[in-house]
Amino acid sequence: MLDLNSAYSYLLLTKYYCDTCVVAEADGKIVGFVSAFQPPRQAEVIFVWQVAVDEEFRRRRLGLNMLKHLLAREICSNCRYLELTVNPSNHAAFNLYYQLAHDLKTSCVEEECFPSRLFPGEKHEEEVMLRIGPLI
Ligand SMILES: CC(C)(COP(=O)(O)OP(=O)(O)OC[C@H]1O[C@@H](n2cnc3c(N)ncnc32)[C@H](O)[C@@H]1OP(=O)(O)O)[C@@H](O)C(=O)NCCC(=O)NCCS
């Protein structure tokens, strides 16, 4: 499931990271988004923070196409890896990223990232890192 963040964090993304974020619109309504950024000191990486698609628009390849659109942008031309973290129970997200790796004819490697003990408050699933690439 998607962690909801504050409106302020999404506004920061629109102000400072708009080159690496994507929105999909239908009839003037936002029906999907990808938030991503290039991690400092890792010029070869594009890190995808969140991808979400309106329930009505799911399973139409919108998630996949937004990610491909992002990778096709000039700003990603030197990116060799797309990284993200995902909860192990999020099968839709796992499958989406393995499908992306498959379509790009490249690998998807999993490694530990943020164990659940690092999350304060209510129990939070661990976040596993997926590293897709090489892309070029
Ligand atoms: C994950 C999510 C973005 C996928 O978006 P989508 O536009 O429906 O995905 P696509 O249509 O591009 O699917 C591409 C592939 O991903 C896999 N996939 C997508 N949704 C799936 C699901 N519910 N169950 C299993 N596999 C799924 C399939 O392999 C699919 O290819 P196929 O339809 O040809 O079988 C969407 O389900 C969503 O918004 N979920 C809630 C938010 C979330 O959990 N985001 C991820 C963590 S940030």
PDB file of C-alpha atoms and ligand atoms in Angstrom:
ATOM      1  CA  MET A   1       0.000   0.000   0.000  1.00  0.00           C
ATOM      2  CA  LEU A   2       1.089   3.542  -0.697  1.00  0.00           C
ATOM      3  CA  ASP A   3       2.343   5.589   2.260  1.00  0.00           C
ATOM      4  CA  LEU A   4       0.579   8.943   2.210  1.00  0.00           C
ATOM      5  CA  ASN A   5       2.877  11.890   2.785  1.00  0.00           C
ATOM      6  CA  SER A   6       2.105  15.451   3.722  1.00  0.00           C
ATOM      7  CA  ALA A   7       0.788  17.882   1.122  1.00  0.00           C
ATOM      8  CA  TYR A   8       3.943  19.861   1.795  1.00  0.00           C
ATOM      9  CA  SER A   9       6.194  16.994   0.666  1.00  0.00           C
ATOM     10  CA  TYR A  10       4.247  16.718  -2.606  1.00  0.00           C
ATOM     11  CA  LEU A  11       4.536  20.487  -3.094  1.00  0.00           C
ATOM     12  CA  LEU A  12       8.301  20.214  -2.620  1.00  0.00           C
ATOM     13  CA  LEU A  13       8.363  17.586  -5.350  1.00  0.00           C
ATOM     14  CA  THR A  14       6.468  19.835  -7.745  1.00  0.00           C
ATOM     15  CA  LYS A  15       8.760  22.775  -7.008  1.00  0.00           C
ATOM     16  CA  TYR A  16      12.187  21.130  -6.955  1.00  0.00           C
ATOM     17  CA  TYR A  17      11.841  17.761  -8.693  1.00  0.00           C
ATOM     18  CA  CYS A  18       9.334  18.421 -11.476  1.00  0.00           C
ATOM     19  CA  ASP A  19      11.854  17.288 -14.137  1.00  0.00           C
ATOM     20  CA  THR A  20      11.781  13.786 -12.680  1.00  0.00           C
ATOM     21  CA  CYS A  21       8.095  13.587 -11.759  1.00  0.00           C
ATOM     22  CA  VAL A  22       5.270  12.572 -14.085  1.00  0.00           C
ATOM     23  CA  VAL A  23       1.526  13.086 -13.946  1.00  0.00           C
ATOM     24  CA  ALA A  24      -1.055  11.474 -16.202  1.00  0.00           C
ATOM     25  CA  GLU A  25      -4.294  13.341 -16.825  1.00  0.00           C
ATOM     26  CA  ALA A  26      -7.653  12.274 -18.241  1.00  0.00           C
ATOM     27  CA  ASP A  27     -10.371  14.871 -18.793  1.00  0.00           C
ATOM     28  CA  GLY A  28      -8.460  17.399 -16.724  1.00  0.00           C
ATOM     29  CA  LYS A  29      -8.167  15.067 -13.750  1.00  0.00           C
ATOM     30  CA  ILE A  30      -4.918  13.570 -12.481  1.00  0.00           C
ATOM     31  CA  VAL A  31      -5.222   9.796 -12.785  1.00  0.00           C
ATOM     32  CA  GLY A  32      -1.631   8.774 -12.177  1.00  0.00           C
ATOM     33  CA  PHE A  33       1.699  10.050 -10.962  1.00  0.00           C
ATOM     34  CA  VAL A  34       5.309   9.064 -10.538  1.00  0.00           C
ATOM     35  CA  SER A  35       7.538  10.911  -8.096  1.00  0.00           C
ATOM     36  CA  ALA A  36      11.251  10.399  -8.574  1.00  0.00           C
ATOM     37  CA  PHE A  37      14.593  12.090  -8.111  1.00  0.00           C
ATOM     38  CA  GLN A  38      18.259  11.650  -8.821  1.00  0.00           C
ATOM     39  CA  PRO A  39      19.994  10.811  -5.541  1.00  0.00           C
ATOM     40  CA  PRO A  40      22.821  13.202  -4.665  1.00  0.00           C
ATOM     41  CA  ARG A  41      26.226  11.725  -5.592  1.00  0.00           C
ATOM     42  CA  GLN A  42      24.596   9.003  -7.695  1.00  0.00           C
ATOM     43  CA  ALA A  43      24.354  10.534 -11.143  1.00  0.00           C
ATOM     44  CA  GLU A  44      23.761   7.104 -12.692  1.00  0.00           C
ATOM     45  CA  VAL A  45      20.607   6.460 -10.676  1.00  0.00           C
ATOM     46  CA  ILE A  46      17.011   7.564 -10.905  1.00  0.00           C
ATOM     47  CA  PHE A  47      15.167   6.727  -7.704  1.00  0.00           C
ATOM     48  CA  VAL A  48      11.400   6.275  -7.950  1.00  0.00           C
ATOM     49  CA  TRP A  49       9.730   7.272  -4.724  1.00  0.00           C
ATOM     50  CA  GLN A  50       6.092   6.597  -5.534  1.00  0.00           C
ATOM     51  CA  VAL A  51       3.991   5.467  -8.444  1.00  0.00           C
ATOM     52  CA  ALA A  52       0.227   5.468  -8.235  1.00  0.00           C
ATOM     53  CA  VAL A  53      -2.645   5.024 -10.649  1.00  0.00           C
ATOM     54  CA  ASP A  54      -6.303   5.833 -10.027  1.00  0.00           C
ATOM     55  CA  GLU A  55      -8.208   2.574  -9.412  1.00  0.00           C
ATOM     56  CA  GLU A  56     -10.400   3.149 -12.475  1.00  0.00           C
ATOM     57  CA  PHE A  57      -7.344   3.344 -14.715  1.00  0.00           C
ATOM     58  CA  ARG A  58      -5.370   0.366 -13.416  1.00  0.00           C
ATOM     59  CA  ARG A  59      -4.200  -2.568 -15.537  1.00  0.00           C
ATOM     60  CA  ARG A  60      -4.043  -0.406 -18.662  1.00  0.00           C
ATOM     61  CA  ARG A  61      -0.258  -0.074 -18.626  1.00  0.00           C
ATOM     62  CA  LEU A  62      -0.428   3.491 -17.318  1.00  0.00           C
ATOM     63  CA  GLY A  63       2.031   2.753 -14.495  1.00  0.00           C
ATOM     64  CA  LEU A  64       4.417   1.084 -16.903  1.00  0.00           C
ATOM     65  CA  ASN A  65       4.087   3.840 -19.491  1.00  0.00           C
ATOM     66  CA  MET A  66       4.690   6.634 -16.967  1.00  0.00           C
ATOM     67  CA  LEU A  67       7.916   4.906 -15.879  1.00  0.00           C
ATOM     68  CA  LYS A  68       9.022   4.455 -19.499  1.00  0.00           C
ATOM     69  CA  HIS A  69       8.165   8.092 -20.211  1.00  0.00           C
ATOM     70  CA  LEU A  70      10.330   9.187 -17.283  1.00  0.00           C
ATOM     71  CA  LEU A  71      13.277   7.087 -18.481  1.00  0.00           C
ATOM     72  CA  ALA A  72      12.950   8.565 -21.990  1.00  0.00           C
ATOM     73  CA  ARG A  73      13.416  12.118 -20.715  1.00  0.00           C
ATOM     74  CA  GLU A  74      16.694  13.922 -21.407  1.00  0.00           C
ATOM     75  CA  ILE A  75      17.377  14.202 -17.671  1.00  0.00           C
ATOM     76  CA  CYS A  76      17.529  10.386 -17.458  1.00  0.00           C
ATOM     77  CA  SER A  77      19.770   9.956 -20.480  1.00  0.00           C
ATOM     78  CA  ASN A  78      22.780   9.066 -18.321  1.00  0.00           C
ATOM     79  CA  CYS A  79      20.876   6.894 -15.843  1.00  0.00           C
ATOM     80  CA  ARG A  80      22.096   3.311 -15.751  1.00  0.00           C
ATOM     81  CA  TYR A  81      19.842   2.126 -12.944  1.00  0.00           C
ATOM     82  CA  LEU A  82      16.310   2.747 -11.763  1.00  0.00           C
ATOM     83  CA  GLU A  83      15.971   2.101  -8.038  1.00  0.00           C
ATOM     84  CA  LEU A  84      12.989   2.026  -5.739  1.00  0.00           C
ATOM     85  CA  THR A  85      11.846   0.391  -2.557  1.00  0.00           C
ATOM     86  CA  VAL A  86       8.714  -1.650  -2.179  1.00  0.00           C
ATOM     87  CA  ASN A  87       6.858  -3.615   0.527  1.00  0.00           C
ATOM     88  CA  PRO A  88       7.118  -7.390  -0.065  1.00  0.00           C
ATOM     89  CA  SER A  89       3.316  -7.729   0.107  1.00  0.00           C
ATOM     90  CA  ASN A  90       2.747  -5.232  -2.705  1.00  0.00           C
ATOM     91  CA  HIS A  91       2.459  -7.757  -5.518  1.00  0.00           C
ATOM     92  CA  ALA A  92       1.104  -5.206  -7.990  1.00  0.00           C
ATOM     93  CA  ALA A  93       4.179  -3.002  -7.534  1.00  0.00           C
ATOM     94  CA  PHE A  94       6.613  -5.939  -7.617  1.00  0.00           C
ATOM     95  CA  ASN A  95       5.059  -7.235 -10.816  1.00  0.00           C
ATOM     96  CA  LEU A  96       5.017  -3.768 -12.336  1.00  0.00           C
ATOM     97  CA  TYR A  97       8.771  -3.364 -11.825  1.00  0.00           C
ATOM     98  CA  TYR A  98       9.638  -6.883 -12.969  1.00  0.00           C
ATOM     99  CA  GLN A  99       7.515  -6.217 -16.060  1.00  0.00           C
ATOM    100  CA  LEU A 100       9.440  -2.985 -16.634  1.00  0.00           C
ATOM    101  CA  ALA A 101      12.766  -4.841 -16.385  1.00  0.00           C
ATOM    102  CA  HIS A 102      11.439  -7.489 -18.757  1.00  0.00           C
ATOM    103  CA  ASP A 103      10.261  -4.895 -21.303  1.00  0.00           C
ATOM    104  CA  LEU A 104      13.622  -3.115 -21.107  1.00  0.00           C
ATOM    105  CA  LYS A 105      15.424  -6.455 -21.496  1.00  0.00           C
ATOM    106  CA  THR A 106      17.437  -5.897 -18.367  1.00  0.00           C
ATOM    107  CA  SER A 107      17.727  -7.252 -14.822  1.00  0.00           C
ATOM    108  CA  CYS A 108      15.874  -6.550 -11.608  1.00  0.00           C
ATOM    109  CA  VAL A 109      17.871  -7.296  -8.469  1.00  0.00           C
ATOM    110  CA  GLU A 110      16.439  -7.272  -4.927  1.00  0.00           C
ATOM    111  CA  GLU A 111      18.315  -6.314  -1.790  1.00  0.00           C
ATOM    112  CA  GLU A 112      17.469  -5.411   1.797  1.00  0.00           C
ATOM    113  CA  CYS A 113      16.963  -1.706   2.389  1.00  0.00           C
ATOM    114  CA  PHE A 114      14.849  -0.418   5.287  1.00  0.00           C
ATOM    115  CA  PRO A 115      13.861  -3.132   7.823  1.00  0.00           C
ATOM    116  CA  SER A 116      10.539  -2.640   9.633  1.00  0.00           C
ATOM    117  CA  ARG A 117      12.286  -1.853  12.946  1.00  0.00           C
ATOM    118  CA  LEU A 118      13.406   1.489  11.489  1.00  0.00           C
ATOM    119  CA  PHE A 119       9.817   2.695  11.182  1.00  0.00           C
ATOM    120  CA  PRO A 120       8.405   4.385  14.268  1.00  0.00           C
ATOM    121  CA  GLY A 121       4.856   3.909  15.517  1.00  0.00           C
ATOM    122  CA  GLU A 122       2.569   1.249  14.090  1.00  0.00           C
ATOM    123  CA  LYS A 123       4.159  -1.770  12.527  1.00  0.00           C
ATOM    124  CA  HIS A 124       5.367  -0.977   9.031  1.00  0.00           C
ATOM    125  CA  GLU A 125       6.467  -3.575   6.554  1.00  0.00           C
ATOM    126  CA  GLU A 126      10.102  -3.620   5.522  1.00  0.00           C
ATOM    127  CA  GLU A 127      11.076  -1.829   2.322  1.00  0.00           C
ATOM    128  CA  VAL A 128      13.032  -3.966  -0.134  1.00  0.00           C
ATOM    129  CA  MET A 129      15.165  -2.267  -2.758  1.00  0.00           C
ATOM    130  CA  LEU A 130      14.771  -3.181  -6.414  1.00  0.00           C
ATOM    131  CA  ARG A 131      17.540  -2.151  -8.757  1.00  0.00           C
ATOM    132  CA  ILE A 132      16.640  -2.291 -12.435  1.00  0.00           C
ATOM    133  CA  GLY A 133      19.411  -2.102 -15.008  1.00  0.00           C
ATOM    134  CA  PRO A 134      21.768  -1.595 -16.591  1.00  0.00           C
ATOM    135  CA  LEU A 135      19.590   0.709 -18.687  1.00  0.00           C
ATOM    136  CA  ILE A 136      22.262   1.867 -21.148  1.00  0.00           C
TER     137      ILE A 136
HETATM  138  C1  LIG B   1       1.151  -0.508  -8.678  1.00  0.00           C
HETATM  139  C2  LIG B   1       0.300   0.335  -9.629  1.00  0.00           C
HETATM  140  C3  LIG B   1       0.944   1.723  -9.781  1.00  0.00           C
HETATM  141  C4  LIG B   1       0.281  -0.377 -11.008  1.00  0.00           C
HETATM  142  O1  LIG B   1      -0.264   0.534 -11.963  1.00  0.00           O
HETATM  143  P1  LIG B   1      -1.025   0.021 -13.253  1.00  0.00           P
HETATM  144  O2  LIG B   1      -1.123   1.159 -14.206  1.00  0.00           O
HETATM  145  O3  LIG B   1      -2.293  -0.656 -12.883  1.00  0.00           O
HETATM  146  O4  LIG B   1      -0.018  -1.079 -13.806  1.00  0.00           O
HETATM  147  P2  LIG B   1       0.149  -1.524 -15.318  1.00  0.00           P
HETATM  148  O5  LIG B   1      -1.176  -1.618 -16.005  1.00  0.00           O
HETATM  149  O6  LIG B   1       1.189  -0.653 -15.976  1.00  0.00           O
HETATM  150  O7  LIG B   1       0.709  -2.990 -15.114  1.00  0.00           O
HETATM  151  C5  LIG B   1       1.929  -3.448 -15.664  1.00  0.00           C
HETATM  152  C6  LIG B   1       2.180  -4.837 -15.124  1.00  0.00           C
HETATM  153  O8  LIG B   1       2.326  -4.788 -13.693  1.00  0.00           O
HETATM  154  C7  LIG B   1       1.719  -5.965 -13.121  1.00  0.00           C
HETATM  155  N1  LIG B   1       0.554  -5.589 -12.299  1.00  0.00           N
HETATM  156  C8  LIG B   1      -0.071  -4.391 -12.239  1.00  0.00           C
HETATM  157  N2  LIG B   1      -1.078  -4.418 -11.346  1.00  0.00           N
HETATM  158  C9  LIG B   1      -1.105  -5.683 -10.843  1.00  0.00           C
HETATM  159  C10 LIG B   1      -1.920  -6.323  -9.872  1.00  0.00           C
HETATM  160  N3  LIG B   1      -2.935  -5.683  -9.253  1.00  0.00           N
HETATM  161  N4  LIG B   1      -1.651  -7.622  -9.567  1.00  0.00           N
HETATM  162  C11 LIG B   1      -0.648  -8.281 -10.155  1.00  0.00           C
HETATM  163  N5  LIG B   1       0.170  -7.711 -11.111  1.00  0.00           N
HETATM  164  C12 LIG B   1      -0.061  -6.428 -11.435  1.00  0.00           C
HETATM  165  C13 LIG B   1       1.316  -6.837 -14.281  1.00  0.00           C
HETATM  166  O9  LIG B   1       2.433  -7.642 -14.634  1.00  0.00           O
HETATM  167  C14 LIG B   1       1.045  -5.810 -15.358  1.00  0.00           C
HETATM  168  O10 LIG B   1       1.114  -6.314 -16.662  1.00  0.00           O
HETATM  169  P3  LIG B   1      -0.204  -7.035 -17.264  1.00  0.00           P
HETATM  170  O11 LIG B   1      -1.394  -6.159 -16.952  1.00  0.00           O
HETATM  171  O12 LIG B   1       0.113  -7.118 -18.717  1.00  0.00           O
HETATM  172  O13 LIG B   1      -0.291  -8.367 -16.574  1.00  0.00           O
HETATM  173  C15 LIG B   1      -1.171   0.460  -9.122  1.00  0.00           C
HETATM  174  O14 LIG B   1      -1.655  -0.830  -8.806  1.00  0.00           O
HETATM  175  C16 LIG B   1      -1.327   1.358  -7.903  1.00  0.00           C
HETATM  176  O15 LIG B   1      -1.496   2.575  -8.041  1.00  0.00           O
HETATM  177  N6  LIG B   1      -1.269   0.770  -6.682  1.00  0.00           N
HETATM  178  C17 LIG B   1      -1.411   1.550  -5.436  1.00  0.00           C
HETATM  179  C18 LIG B   1      -0.184   2.411  -5.158  1.00  0.00           C
HETATM  180  C19 LIG B   1       1.052   1.571  -4.946  1.00  0.00           C
HETATM  181  O16 LIG B   1       1.039   0.576  -4.221  1.00  0.00           O
HETATM  182  N7  LIG B   1       2.178   1.983  -5.600  1.00  0.00           N
HETATM  183  C20 LIG B   1       3.439   1.256  -5.520  1.00  0.00           C
HETATM  184  C21 LIG B   1       4.272   1.626  -4.348  1.00  0.00           C
HETATM  185  S1  LIG B   1       4.857   3.292  -4.407  1.00  0.00           S
END
